[in-house]
Structures are given as structure tokens and as C-alpha cells.
């Protein structure tokens, strides 16, 4: 069967259920959306009409039933294939949906096609019982569309790929120095100016190569509504990221008054065309706060998620140190230093969001200078930030760069395209443990889950994103979903065996993954400078 992620338990039976042109699909109350999704994908891939059943008895030995079972956990499911037919039960519609994803895997790789390629084949599911539930409620994938823009169709495709792997949080990195990707109606220059750069560095920032053509794009508010609705149909929550106070050069290029005008001529700034950490950060003024409150008002209208990500990472404070206005603000507020000034800035939006029933989440730098009550932390610089946050009573999403930054290279061969960071193999990702050692039981409960991040500085198109993300995202999905043993005890050989079947599913989905033997010729980028780091990543 090669199921990924591995379910909690599988009890095999004898025999099989065959789906035919006469099979019906019954979607009980509360599961209608799942029924519509399943009927749509199977009609396309298998050519099966799966007529709508009016009651559970209509499945009659060769059909599919979907039901809610209040005794199951919210994302828990039970899949039974037996002489009476196929029954998928879940504690909520989300649980039923994850069960339906497992059913799709059981039907074989051809079930992932958009049109039938095997006319007349038999579509069969072996008799079995699967009981399954996720380890973590936050099973995330972060996609950076600021460095290289991904059109809406590509985003929708990645939501389908997430759903196929039972990932349920899409962290949407929408703004950075190199581009602002979300239309804000009251501030149109954010996309009129901030969404385009004149050229783009090709490779690492030390590379001498440039792509000498404009790059950019943005999502309209209707695009965002479509993305959010499409995700919701797949039981995925979209968490937007609007980066403050660093990584903001695109916003300052659009509205120069947001920058530290008493230090530099912000009217001369443009959207950044290279990589790294820009020194141009937001000014800690009331005008900046009001501006971003306006931005976040529109963000809240578009994104219903509990959490709103505000970045807070890599804010260089040289301009604040040189700015009379910033120094006056530090003195006025009675703050100790520039770190405390950033804490004040982030804390303002934590309170602002809390007053509107939302929660702030930021990268682990928001711990510096003090963290706002109720804020959550994305621990990216290793385990340390997550440990500190959990011990201080804050919720944590573990995404340490040394383990689950999928822009890091997958092997040390010279043919790896634009090699960045440490070698993180498929096995390395499979042996990642999200809960750090040293936490007591109450602190460990603060780990909401884990997230794999894809930063796109050196990923110029969707094929490069595919190559970096897959197959490692499949290993990550199992880490996030399945109750695996300790890292050293995990059966990677069994995972590789199951991946043999899963590669065929990825082929059917058109995923340009890294083959186990290494990159294909068209996946290489000879002569493009990267920044490989040698040795094992630091364990911190």
C-alpha cells in the first residue's frame, strides 16, 4: 500500500471492494464538502460517476459512505473496507477528509491523475480497517512568494499537495524586501510600486549573475479570498505573514515616509534586487503604527485564521541607533535599548490583534527584549527559541532551519542546483524530532506542532520549488502526523519502501521532485554560485 504518512494502525482483511459505474457515494450530514471533493477527483481520475446516495445503505457493498463520529477526535478517522462497502468516519469533516486522502492512496497512483489514463481498469480497495489521528494540530508548510512570486494557480496546486500529505497550515510569506504581494486597497502603491523589482540576483547574493528583466506580481483581494476558500475546502488554515519592522524595504520604496527619513533618503530606495538582510527597516513612529494597522485591518478581513504572522526577524537596528527620532522614542518610552524598541513595536500589534480576537505569531527574535503576552513563536534559529518560549508559557511552532528549511541542499554533490546551507537528506528530515529534549510535560504541550519552510531566493520557478520540497516534504509530513519512535529508532528503510509507491503518486501529480539518484540534467544549475555549509548542522 505504501501509505504516507504512516497510519496509527492497519488491520488487513481478505477480499476487496470494487468500485464500478454503479457505485454510489453517501455523504452524511456535515461531510457534504468532503463528498463533493472526493466525487470530483475520482470522477476525473477514474471516470467513475459515483452517483449520490440518499442513505448509508445505498453504498450496498460497492460504494463509499462518509460519516461523522462524535467519539473520534477532531482530525481522527476510521476507514473500513469490508463486504458492506467502504466507510470513512471522522470526528469532524477534517477527519473524514484525511480518511478520504488515505482512500485515494489505496486506489493507486492513477487516482491522482486529472483524467482517466486506464479505461476499463478495476478500481479496488482491499478489505482492511485503518484507524489514524495526527500527532500535532499544527502541521505546516511555509512558502515564500516575496522573493520569487508564484502565480495563484501555483499556490492552489501547493494546497492540493499539502492536502495529499495531510498538512493543514499554510504559512503564506507575502511581504519582504524583494516584493510586496498582497493588494491593500487603501495603500495601492504597496503593489503598484512594491510588487516589482527591475532585476533579480541569480544564485546566492555573492553570485555575479543577474537576471536582467523585471520580476514581480501580486494577489488581488479576490485572489486571496479564492486561495483561502480553496484551502478551507481542504481543511487547511492559511496564516498570512506581513513582515515588520525588518524585511520591509519594498514597503518603504512604495511609501518612503515609513522609513528612517532622518538617517537616509528613503525616496531613493527601490524594491531590493538582491538577497540577504536589508538595513532599511521601518521607523518606530506613530505614523508607521497607524499605517500598518490599516494594512492589518484589510488582512483580517481576508484571512479568518486565529494566528497572524508579523515576522519580527532579522531587524537590523543600525538605522535606529543613528536616528534621533528612534532614540527619542526609546527615551520617551523608558526603554533599555533598540531590542526593547522592537519588542515594543511587536507588542503593539500583539495587543492590537488580541483586541480583535486574533493572536500574533512571530519568528523567535520576538523573544529579544521581552515577548508580548499571548504571542506564539516560530522557532527557526534552532531549538533554543522554542525551548525558551515554551518554558515561559508561550505556544511554539518548531521549524529549526538546520532541520526543516527545505531550501538547504539535499546532498553534497557538485550537481546539486545552487547549493545552500547544510546537507539535509531525506533521512535527516525523517529523523527530525519537533519536541526538543529537556521540556517537562506541561512545557511540551506548548509545542503546537512543526513546519517546513521554503525560502525562494534561489528558486526561480515552480519546478525549483518542487525539487527542493520533494520528496523531503513527504518525510516531514510523516514526522508531523505519525506517532513515530525516537529519531534513532525510526525505520527509515520501511519509509523508503513506502516512498517507492509514493514517487508514482508524485509523478501522477506532476511534481518535479529530486530523484533518489540525484538531480536530472535539467534540474541542475551549473556555474550558479550557492552558499554550502559543510559538516553537520549545529544542534542548538
Short mmCIF file of C-alpha atoms in Angstrom, two decimals:
data_model
loop_
_atom_site.label_atom_id
_atom_site.label_comp_id
_atom_site.label_asym_id
_atom_site.label_seq_id
_atom_site.Cartn_x
_atom_site.Cartn_y
_atom_site.Cartn_z
CA UNK A 1 0.00 0.00 0.00
CA UNK A 2 2.85 2.37 0.76
CA UNK A 3 0.76 4.78 2.84
CA UNK A 4 2.39 8.14 3.69
CA UNK A 5 2.14 9.41 6.35
CA UNK A 6 2.05 6.08 8.17
CA UNK A 7 -1.31 5.47 9.91
CA UNK A 8 -1.61 4.51 13.56
CA UNK A 9 -2.95 1.04 12.86
CA UNK A 10 -3.84 -1.10 9.86
CA UNK A 11 -5.74 -4.37 10.20
CA UNK A 12 -5.80 -6.31 6.94
CA UNK A 13 -8.73 -8.44 5.87
CA UNK A 14 -9.36 -10.73 2.90
CA UNK A 15 -11.10 -9.69 -0.27
CA UNK A 16 -11.68 -6.26 -1.77
CA UNK A 17 -14.30 -3.65 -2.56
CA UNK A 18 -14.59 -2.89 -6.28
CA UNK A 19 -15.88 0.49 -7.33
CA UNK A 20 -17.93 0.40 -10.52
CA UNK A 21 -20.09 2.64 -12.66
CA UNK A 22 -22.99 1.64 -10.37
CA UNK A 23 -21.24 2.60 -7.11
CA UNK A 24 -22.75 5.37 -5.03
CA UNK A 25 -21.21 7.82 -2.59
CA UNK A 26 -23.21 8.75 0.51
CA UNK A 27 -22.04 11.86 2.38
CA UNK A 28 -23.74 12.10 5.75
CA UNK A 29 -24.63 15.39 7.48
CA UNK A 30 -21.54 17.53 7.94
CA UNK A 31 -19.47 15.68 5.34
CA UNK A 32 -21.03 17.08 2.17
CA UNK A 33 -17.95 19.12 1.28
CA UNK A 34 -15.70 16.09 1.58
CA UNK A 35 -18.13 14.13 -0.56
CA UNK A 36 -18.03 16.80 -3.27
CA UNK A 37 -14.21 16.81 -3.25
CA UNK A 38 -13.92 13.01 -3.37
CA UNK A 39 -16.53 12.64 -6.09
CA UNK A 40 -14.79 15.33 -8.17
CA UNK A 41 -11.28 13.84 -8.01
CA UNK A 42 -12.43 10.26 -8.59
CA UNK A 43 -14.71 11.18 -11.47
CA UNK A 44 -11.77 12.90 -13.16
CA UNK A 45 -9.14 10.22 -12.46
CA UNK A 46 -11.24 7.07 -12.67
CA UNK A 47 -14.17 8.07 -14.83
CA UNK A 48 -16.50 6.83 -12.08
CA UNK A 49 -19.77 8.76 -11.78
CA UNK A 50 -20.20 7.87 -8.07
CA UNK A 51 -23.86 8.82 -8.00
CA UNK A 52 -25.13 10.48 -4.85
CA UNK A 53 -26.53 8.06 -2.30
CA UNK A 54 -29.54 9.17 -0.28
CA UNK A 55 -28.77 6.97 2.73
CA UNK A 56 -25.91 4.86 4.02
CA UNK A 57 -27.49 1.61 2.82
CA UNK A 58 -27.10 2.86 -0.76
CA UNK A 59 -23.39 2.06 -0.73
CA UNK A 60 -24.57 -1.59 -0.95
CA UNK A 61 -21.24 -3.40 -0.98
CA UNK A 62 -19.54 -1.42 -3.75
CA UNK A 63 -19.89 2.21 -2.66
CA UNK A 64 -18.43 4.76 -0.26
CA UNK A 65 -20.01 6.20 2.87
CA UNK A 66 -18.82 9.27 4.77
CA UNK A 67 -20.00 9.88 8.33
CA UNK A 68 -19.18 11.90 11.43
CA UNK A 69 -18.49 10.01 14.66
CA UNK A 70 -18.52 12.26 17.75
CA UNK A 71 -16.48 9.68 19.68
CA UNK A 72 -13.45 10.34 17.47
CA UNK A 73 -11.02 13.23 17.89
CA UNK A 74 -11.41 16.30 15.64
CA UNK A 75 -8.92 15.09 13.00
CA UNK A 76 -9.15 11.39 13.80
CA UNK A 77 -10.62 8.98 11.26
CA UNK A 78 -11.52 5.33 10.80
CA UNK A 79 -11.56 3.76 7.34
CA UNK A 80 -13.23 0.37 6.94
CA UNK A 81 -13.25 -1.51 3.65
CA UNK A 82 -15.45 -4.58 4.05
CA UNK A 83 -18.06 -6.65 2.18
CA UNK A 84 -20.64 -3.97 3.01
CA UNK A 85 -18.59 -1.31 1.19
CA UNK A 86 -16.15 1.45 2.19
CA UNK A 87 -16.95 3.58 5.22
CA UNK A 88 -14.89 6.61 6.28
CA UNK A 89 -15.76 8.09 9.66
CA UNK A 90 -14.19 11.11 11.31
CA UNK A 91 -14.56 13.18 14.43
CA UNK A 92 -15.15 16.19 12.18
CA UNK A 93 -15.27 16.93 8.49
CA UNK A 94 -11.48 17.35 8.68
CA UNK A 95 -11.08 13.82 10.00
CA UNK A 96 -13.30 12.47 7.22
CA UNK A 97 -11.22 14.42 4.69
CA UNK A 98 -7.96 12.91 5.91
CA UNK A 99 -9.58 9.49 5.69
CA UNK A 100 -10.61 10.28 2.12
CA UNK A 101 -6.99 11.17 1.35
CA UNK A 102 -5.95 7.74 2.62
CA UNK A 103 -8.65 6.13 0.47
CA UNK A 104 -7.21 7.91 -2.56
CA UNK A 105 -3.78 6.46 -1.81
CA UNK A 106 -5.29 2.99 -1.55
CA UNK A 107 -6.73 3.34 -5.05
CA UNK A 108 -3.26 3.70 -6.56
CA UNK A 109 -1.23 6.39 -8.36
CA UNK A 110 -3.71 6.67 -11.24
CA UNK A 111 -6.21 8.13 -8.74
CA UNK A 112 -4.04 11.29 -8.74
CA UNK A 113 -4.46 11.97 -12.46
CA UNK A 114 -6.72 14.73 -13.79
CA UNK A 115 -8.15 12.46 -16.44
CA UNK A 116 -8.55 8.70 -16.75
CA UNK A 117 -5.49 7.04 -18.29
CA UNK A 118 -6.54 3.41 -17.78
CA UNK A 119 -10.02 2.99 -19.30
CA UNK A 120 -11.77 -0.14 -18.15
CA UNK A 121 -9.43 -0.84 -15.24
CA UNK A 122 -10.76 -2.21 -11.97
CA UNK A 123 -10.72 0.25 -9.10
CA UNK A 124 -10.41 -1.83 -5.95
CA UNK A 125 -9.65 -1.26 -2.28
CA UNK A 126 -8.52 -4.24 -0.20
CA UNK A 127 -10.58 -5.19 2.83
CA UNK A 128 -8.96 -3.57 5.85
CA UNK A 129 -9.53 -1.30 8.84
CA UNK A 130 -7.36 1.80 9.34
CA UNK A 131 -7.50 3.89 12.49
CA UNK A 132 -5.49 7.07 12.47
CA UNK A 133 -5.03 10.51 14.05
CA UNK A 134 -2.36 13.22 13.91
CA UNK A 135 0.36 13.77 16.49
CA UNK A 136 0.28 17.59 16.15
CA UNK A 137 -2.53 20.05 15.41
CA UNK A 138 -0.11 22.38 13.52
CA UNK A 139 1.39 20.59 10.51
CA UNK A 140 2.69 23.45 8.46
CA UNK A 141 4.29 24.38 5.18
CA UNK A 142 5.66 27.88 4.61
CA UNK A 143 6.00 29.22 1.10
CA UNK A 144 7.92 32.43 0.39
CA UNK A 145 6.31 34.19 -2.58
CA UNK A 146 8.04 37.52 -1.88
CA UNK A 147 11.48 36.61 -3.22
CA UNK A 148 10.09 34.85 -6.27
CA UNK A 149 6.41 35.37 -6.98
CA UNK A 150 4.25 32.29 -7.51
CA UNK A 151 1.05 32.91 -9.50
CA UNK A 152 -2.24 31.96 -7.91
CA UNK A 153 -2.54 28.71 -9.85
CA UNK A 154 0.74 27.53 -8.36
CA UNK A 155 -0.42 28.33 -4.85
CA UNK A 156 -3.62 26.34 -5.36
CA UNK A 157 -1.53 23.43 -6.62
CA UNK A 158 0.60 23.51 -3.47
CA UNK A 159 -2.55 23.45 -1.33
CA UNK A 160 -3.53 20.22 -3.12
CA UNK A 161 -0.07 18.80 -2.48
CA UNK A 162 -0.33 19.76 1.19
CA UNK A 163 -3.72 18.07 1.48
CA UNK A 164 -2.38 14.91 -0.13
CA UNK A 165 0.19 14.76 2.69
CA UNK A 166 -2.24 15.68 5.49
CA UNK A 167 -0.58 19.05 6.17
CA UNK A 168 -3.04 21.60 7.49
CA UNK A 169 -1.38 25.02 7.96
CA UNK A 170 -0.22 27.11 5.00
CA UNK A 171 2.11 29.88 6.18
CA UNK A 172 1.92 32.45 3.36
CA UNK A 173 5.02 34.69 3.38
CA UNK A 174 3.61 37.66 1.48
CA UNK A 175 5.97 40.59 2.08
CA UNK A 176 9.72 41.15 2.20
CA UNK A 177 12.47 43.46 0.98
CA UNK A 178 12.19 41.99 -2.52
CA UNK A 179 8.46 42.29 -3.02
CA UNK A 180 5.01 43.04 -1.56
CA UNK A 181 2.49 40.51 -2.86
CA UNK A 182 -0.89 41.44 -1.31
CA UNK A 183 -3.13 44.18 -2.68
CA UNK A 184 -4.08 46.63 0.09
CA UNK A 185 -6.86 48.86 -1.19
CA UNK A 186 -6.12 51.89 0.97
CA UNK A 187 -2.42 51.76 0.11
CA UNK A 188 -2.30 50.93 -3.61
CA UNK A 189 1.39 51.82 -4.04
CA UNK A 190 2.33 48.75 -1.97
CA UNK A 191 1.63 46.69 -5.08
CA UNK A 192 1.88 49.36 -7.78
CA UNK A 193 5.48 50.03 -6.70
CA UNK A 194 6.35 47.39 -4.12
CA UNK A 195 5.46 44.26 -6.10
CA UNK A 196 8.04 44.76 -8.88
CA UNK A 197 11.84 44.89 -8.99
CA UNK A 198 13.88 45.82 -12.02
CA UNK A 199 16.15 42.76 -11.97
CA UNK A 200 17.00 39.76 -9.82
CA UNK A 201 20.19 38.24 -8.47
CA UNK A 202 20.66 34.73 -9.90
CA UNK A 203 22.10 32.46 -7.23
CA UNK A 204 23.48 33.43 -3.83
CA UNK A 205 23.95 37.13 -3.13
CA UNK A 206 27.71 36.71 -3.83
CA UNK A 207 26.93 35.45 -7.34
CA UNK A 208 27.98 37.76 -10.19
CA UNK A 209 24.96 36.66 -12.23
CA UNK A 210 21.79 38.72 -12.74
CA UNK A 211 18.52 38.10 -14.48
CA UNK A 212 18.17 41.40 -16.27
CA UNK A 213 14.40 41.65 -16.51
CA UNK A 214 11.65 42.90 -14.20
CA UNK A 215 10.21 40.38 -11.77
CA UNK A 216 7.05 40.64 -9.73
CA UNK A 217 3.36 40.12 -9.32
CA UNK A 218 0.75 40.24 -6.58
CA UNK A 219 -2.53 38.74 -5.49
CA UNK A 220 -5.72 40.73 -5.69
CA UNK A 221 -8.05 40.52 -2.74
CA UNK A 222 -10.33 38.23 -4.72
CA UNK A 223 -7.31 36.02 -5.43
CA UNK A 224 -6.71 35.79 -1.69
CA UNK A 225 -10.37 35.03 -0.99
CA UNK A 226 -10.18 32.23 -3.55
CA UNK A 227 -6.96 30.83 -2.03
CA UNK A 228 -8.39 30.94 1.49
CA UNK A 229 -11.65 29.29 0.39
CA UNK A 230 -9.80 26.63 -1.62
CA UNK A 231 -7.63 25.88 1.41
CA UNK A 232 -10.65 25.71 3.72
CA UNK A 233 -12.29 23.14 1.45
CA UNK A 234 -9.17 21.05 2.06
CA UNK A 235 -9.17 21.76 5.81
CA UNK A 236 -6.05 23.89 5.57
CA UNK A 237 -5.72 27.15 7.51
CA UNK A 238 -3.90 29.99 5.76
CA UNK A 239 -1.71 32.04 8.11
CA UNK A 240 -0.54 35.24 6.39
CA UNK A 241 2.79 36.87 7.15
CA UNK A 242 3.23 40.64 6.93
CA UNK A 243 6.82 41.30 7.97
CA UNK A 244 7.60 44.12 10.47
CA UNK A 245 9.74 46.00 11.39
CA UNK A 246 12.55 44.47 9.29
CA UNK A 247 12.37 42.93 5.82
CA UNK A 248 10.35 45.98 4.80
CA UNK A 249 12.30 47.69 2.00
CA UNK A 250 9.57 47.02 -0.59
CA UNK A 251 7.04 48.82 1.63
CA UNK A 252 9.43 51.73 2.24
CA UNK A 253 10.12 52.01 -1.50
CA UNK A 254 6.37 52.40 -2.01
CA UNK A 255 5.82 54.78 0.94
CA UNK A 256 9.16 56.43 1.85
CA UNK A 257 7.71 58.04 4.99
CA UNK A 258 7.67 54.58 6.61
CA UNK A 259 11.46 54.51 6.74
CA UNK A 260 14.00 56.29 8.90
CA UNK A 261 13.95 59.54 6.96
CA UNK A 262 16.26 61.30 9.42
CA UNK A 263 19.05 58.83 8.61
CA UNK A 264 18.79 58.14 4.87
CA UNK A 265 17.00 59.46 1.81
CA UNK A 266 14.21 56.90 1.69
CA UNK A 267 12.83 58.41 -1.53
CA UNK A 268 15.87 56.97 -3.31
CA UNK A 269 15.06 53.38 -2.27
CA UNK A 270 13.66 50.81 -4.68
CA UNK A 271 12.45 47.27 -4.22
CA UNK A 272 15.59 45.29 -3.40
CA UNK A 273 17.02 43.20 -6.23
CA UNK A 274 19.49 41.12 -4.19
CA UNK A 275 19.36 38.74 -1.23
CA UNK A 276 20.36 38.99 2.40
CA UNK A 277 19.18 41.29 5.19
CA UNK A 278 18.41 44.85 4.18
CA UNK A 279 19.44 47.64 6.61
CA UNK A 280 16.32 49.58 5.64
CA UNK A 281 13.74 49.00 8.36
CA UNK A 282 10.54 50.66 9.48
CA UNK A 283 10.72 53.80 11.60
CA UNK A 284 9.20 53.33 15.09
CA UNK A 285 6.76 56.20 14.67
CA UNK A 286 3.05 56.64 15.28
CA UNK A 287 2.62 57.14 11.54
CA UNK A 288 4.13 53.69 10.89
CA UNK A 289 1.90 52.08 13.51
CA UNK A 290 -1.23 53.67 12.02
CA UNK A 291 -0.19 52.66 8.50
CA UNK A 292 0.26 49.02 9.43
CA UNK A 293 -2.93 49.00 11.47
CA UNK A 294 -4.61 49.91 8.19
CA UNK A 295 -2.79 47.06 6.46
CA UNK A 296 -3.76 44.56 9.14
CA UNK A 297 -7.40 45.70 9.09
CA UNK A 298 -7.62 44.52 5.48
CA UNK A 299 -5.58 41.40 6.27
CA UNK A 300 -8.07 40.40 8.98
CA UNK A 301 -10.95 40.82 6.53
CA UNK A 302 -9.25 38.41 4.12
CA UNK A 303 -7.79 35.80 6.46
CA UNK A 304 -10.00 34.24 9.17
CA UNK A 305 -7.07 32.43 10.82
CA UNK A 306 -6.57 32.67 14.58
CA UNK A 307 -2.89 33.49 14.07
CA UNK A 308 -1.42 36.38 12.10
CA UNK A 309 2.33 36.22 11.49
CA UNK A 310 4.22 39.52 11.79
CA UNK A 311 7.75 38.32 11.07
CA UNK A 312 9.89 40.19 13.57
CA UNK A 313 13.09 38.52 12.38
CA UNK A 314 16.45 39.87 11.27
CA UNK A 315 15.67 43.51 12.00
CA UNK A 316 18.95 45.37 11.71
CA UNK A 317 18.97 48.22 14.17
CA UNK A 318 21.80 50.38 12.80
CA UNK A 319 19.39 52.99 11.46
CA UNK A 320 17.57 53.13 14.81
CA UNK A 321 20.88 53.68 16.57
CA UNK A 322 21.65 56.57 14.20
CA UNK A 323 18.13 58.03 14.21
CA UNK A 324 17.40 60.93 16.59
CA UNK A 325 13.69 60.13 16.27
CA UNK A 326 14.19 56.47 17.22
CA UNK A 327 16.45 57.41 20.13
CA UNK A 328 13.88 59.94 21.32
CA UNK A 329 11.23 57.22 21.19
CA UNK A 330 13.39 54.89 23.28
CA UNK A 331 13.81 57.65 25.88
CA UNK A 332 10.12 58.62 25.78
CA UNK A 333 9.03 55.03 26.38
CA UNK A 334 11.67 54.42 29.05
CA UNK A 335 13.16 51.50 27.12
CA UNK A 336 16.58 49.98 27.67
CA UNK A 337 17.77 49.72 24.08
CA UNK A 338 16.89 49.00 20.46
CA UNK A 339 15.96 45.39 21.22
CA UNK A 340 13.38 46.69 23.67
CA UNK A 341 12.17 49.12 21.00
CA UNK A 342 11.49 46.21 18.64
CA UNK A 343 9.73 44.40 21.49
CA UNK A 344 7.54 47.50 21.99
CA UNK A 345 6.79 47.60 18.24
CA UNK A 346 5.80 43.92 18.10
CA UNK A 347 3.94 44.20 21.42
CA UNK A 348 1.79 46.99 19.99
CA UNK A 349 0.49 44.67 17.29
CA UNK A 350 0.11 41.77 19.68
CA UNK A 351 -2.31 43.89 21.72
CA UNK A 352 -3.96 45.28 18.60
CA UNK A 353 -4.59 41.79 17.23
CA UNK A 354 -5.71 40.43 20.60
CA UNK A 355 -8.32 43.19 20.86
CA UNK A 356 -9.75 41.86 17.60
CA UNK A 357 -9.82 38.23 18.66
CA UNK A 358 -6.64 37.17 16.88
CA UNK A 359 -3.20 36.06 18.04
CA UNK A 360 0.23 37.24 16.98
CA UNK A 361 2.92 34.79 15.97
CA UNK A 362 6.44 35.78 15.01
CA UNK A 363 9.92 34.39 14.42
CA UNK A 364 11.93 33.71 17.56
CA UNK A 365 13.61 37.15 17.54
CA UNK A 366 10.42 38.47 19.10
CA UNK A 367 11.74 36.95 22.34
CA UNK A 368 14.51 39.55 22.41
CA UNK A 369 13.67 42.48 24.63
CA UNK A 370 10.60 40.69 26.01
CA UNK A 371 7.68 38.92 24.35
CA UNK A 372 4.07 40.05 24.45
CA UNK A 373 1.53 38.10 26.47
CA UNK A 374 -0.31 35.55 24.35
CA UNK A 375 2.13 35.72 21.44
CA UNK A 376 3.36 32.49 19.85
CA UNK A 377 6.80 31.80 18.45
CA UNK A 378 8.06 30.20 15.24
CA UNK A 379 11.38 28.77 16.41
CA UNK A 380 13.68 28.94 13.38
CA UNK A 381 17.22 29.53 14.67
CA UNK A 382 17.38 26.08 16.20
CA UNK A 383 15.63 24.68 19.26
CA UNK A 384 16.71 27.42 21.68
CA UNK A 385 13.98 29.93 20.95
CA UNK A 386 11.28 27.29 21.15
CA UNK A 387 12.60 25.97 24.45
CA UNK A 388 12.74 29.46 25.96
CA UNK A 389 9.25 30.31 24.72
CA UNK A 390 7.71 27.05 25.95
CA UNK A 391 9.29 27.45 29.38
CA UNK A 392 7.90 30.99 29.53
CA UNK A 393 4.39 29.68 28.80
CA UNK A 394 4.14 30.59 25.12
CA UNK A 395 2.94 28.37 22.29
CA UNK A 396 5.58 27.28 19.79
CA UNK A 397 5.81 26.03 16.22
CA UNK A 398 9.12 24.23 15.72
CA UNK A 399 10.79 24.96 12.37
CA UNK A 400 14.56 24.98 13.04
CA UNK A 401 16.50 25.95 9.92
CA UNK A 402 19.11 23.25 10.47
CA UNK A 403 16.47 20.53 10.01
CA UNK A 404 13.39 21.68 8.09
CA UNK A 405 14.47 24.60 5.90
CA UNK A 406 13.94 22.85 2.60
CA UNK A 407 15.93 25.44 0.67
CA UNK A 408 19.02 23.76 2.20
CA UNK A 409 20.77 21.36 -0.16
CA UNK A 410 19.85 17.69 -0.26
CA UNK A 411 23.31 16.23 -0.95
CA UNK A 412 26.92 17.39 -1.18
CA UNK A 413 27.39 16.55 -4.87
CA UNK A 414 28.61 19.22 -7.27
CA UNK A 415 25.49 18.75 -9.39
CA UNK A 416 23.08 19.97 -6.69
CA UNK A 417 21.43 23.15 -8.03
CA UNK A 418 22.58 26.36 -6.27
CA UNK A 419 23.64 24.61 -3.05
CA UNK A 420 22.51 26.47 0.06
CA UNK A 421 23.18 25.63 3.70
CA UNK A 422 23.79 22.27 5.30
CA UNK A 423 23.14 18.92 3.69
CA UNK A 424 19.68 17.80 4.79
CA UNK A 425 18.89 14.44 3.25
CA UNK A 426 15.55 12.70 3.10
CA UNK A 427 16.67 10.60 6.05
CA UNK A 428 17.76 13.67 8.02
CA UNK A 429 14.28 15.16 7.69
CA UNK A 430 12.68 11.82 8.59
CA UNK A 431 14.70 11.73 11.83
CA UNK A 432 13.79 15.30 12.84
CA UNK A 433 12.10 15.46 16.25
CA UNK A 434 9.88 18.53 16.79
CA UNK A 435 9.68 18.34 20.60
CA UNK A 436 13.08 19.35 22.00
CA UNK A 437 14.56 17.46 24.94
CA UNK A 438 14.54 19.00 28.38
CA UNK A 439 10.91 20.16 28.46
CA UNK A 440 8.59 18.90 31.14
CA UNK A 441 5.13 17.63 30.24
CA UNK A 442 3.35 20.97 30.57
CA UNK A 443 6.06 22.74 28.57
CA UNK A 444 6.00 20.07 25.86
CA UNK A 445 2.27 20.70 25.43
CA UNK A 446 3.20 24.22 24.31
CA UNK A 447 4.62 22.74 21.10
CA UNK A 448 1.65 23.24 18.77
CA UNK A 449 3.44 21.36 16.06
CA UNK A 450 6.00 21.82 13.37
CA UNK A 451 6.50 23.41 10.00
CA UNK A 452 8.76 23.02 6.95
CA UNK A 453 9.85 26.29 5.35
CA UNK A 454 10.72 27.04 1.72
CA UNK A 455 12.57 30.30 1.09
CA UNK A 456 12.74 31.06 -2.62
CA UNK A 457 15.76 33.32 -3.17
CA UNK A 458 17.33 30.69 -5.44
CA UNK A 459 14.08 29.12 -6.67
CA UNK A 460 13.09 30.97 -9.81
CA UNK A 461 10.05 28.85 -10.75
CA UNK A 462 7.71 26.15 -9.51
CA UNK A 463 9.97 23.33 -10.74
CA UNK A 464 12.77 24.56 -8.46
CA UNK A 465 10.32 24.74 -5.54
CA UNK A 466 9.22 21.18 -6.31
CA UNK A 467 12.82 19.98 -6.39
CA UNK A 468 13.67 21.49 -3.00
CA UNK A 469 10.41 20.49 -1.30
CA UNK A 470 10.03 16.93 -2.54
CA UNK A 471 10.47 14.20 -1.56
CA UNK A 472 11.56 15.73 1.77
CA UNK A 473 8.11 17.22 2.42
CA UNK A 474 6.70 13.68 2.41
CA UNK A 475 9.15 12.70 5.18
CA UNK A 476 8.31 15.86 7.08
CA UNK A 477 4.57 15.14 6.77
CA UNK A 478 5.09 11.77 8.43
CA UNK A 479 7.07 13.40 11.24
CA UNK A 480 4.24 15.90 11.77
CA UNK A 481 1.38 13.38 11.55
CA UNK A 482 2.55 9.96 12.74
CA UNK A 483 3.45 8.82 16.26
CA UNK A 484 6.99 7.80 15.36
CA UNK A 485 9.61 6.32 17.70
CA UNK A 486 12.62 8.33 18.83
CA UNK A 487 14.69 9.57 15.86
CA UNK A 488 17.39 6.90 16.10
CA UNK A 489 14.78 4.12 16.26
CA UNK A 490 12.75 5.15 13.22
CA UNK A 491 12.57 2.60 10.42
CA UNK A 492 13.87 4.66 7.52
CA UNK A 493 14.23 1.55 5.36
CA UNK A 494 10.47 0.98 5.67
CA UNK A 495 9.83 4.64 4.80
CA UNK A 496 11.99 4.26 1.68
CA UNK A 497 9.99 1.17 0.68
CA UNK A 498 6.76 3.12 1.02
CA UNK A 499 8.29 6.02 -0.90
CA UNK A 500 8.73 3.70 -3.89
CA UNK A 501 4.93 3.74 -4.22
CA UNK A 502 4.70 7.41 -3.29
CA UNK A 503 7.05 8.53 -6.07
CA UNK A 504 4.49 7.17 -8.53
CA UNK A 505 1.82 9.35 -6.90
CA UNK A 506 4.10 12.38 -7.17
CA UNK A 507 4.69 11.50 -10.83
CA UNK A 508 0.94 11.43 -11.42
CA UNK A 509 0.65 14.83 -9.72
CA UNK A 510 3.39 16.26 -11.93
CA UNK A 511 5.79 17.01 -9.08
CA UNK A 512 9.35 17.70 -10.23
CA UNK A 513 10.91 16.07 -7.16
CA UNK A 514 14.59 15.25 -6.66
CA UNK A 515 15.08 11.63 -7.79
CA UNK A 516 16.77 9.34 -5.26
CA UNK A 517 19.80 9.02 -7.58
CA UNK A 518 20.28 12.78 -7.78
CA UNK A 519 19.19 15.68 -9.97
CA UNK A 520 18.28 15.15 -13.60
CA UNK A 521 20.27 17.24 -16.09
CA UNK A 522 17.53 19.84 -16.41
CA UNK A 523 17.35 20.20 -12.62
CA UNK A 524 20.99 21.24 -12.30
CA UNK A 525 22.25 24.83 -12.35
CA UNK A 526 25.92 24.55 -13.34
CA UNK A 527 28.02 27.61 -12.63
CA UNK A 528 25.49 29.34 -10.38
CA UNK A 529 27.07 30.24 -7.06
CA UNK A 530 25.47 28.98 -3.86
CA UNK A 531 26.50 29.05 -0.20
CA UNK A 532 27.04 25.49 1.02
CA UNK A 533 27.88 24.93 4.68
CA UNK A 534 29.98 21.89 5.49
CA UNK A 535 29.64 19.41 8.31
CA UNK A 536 26.61 18.57 10.44
CA UNK A 537 24.38 21.48 11.41
CA UNK A 538 24.79 22.75 14.97
CA UNK A 539 22.43 21.10 17.42
CA UNK A 540 21.11 24.09 19.33
#
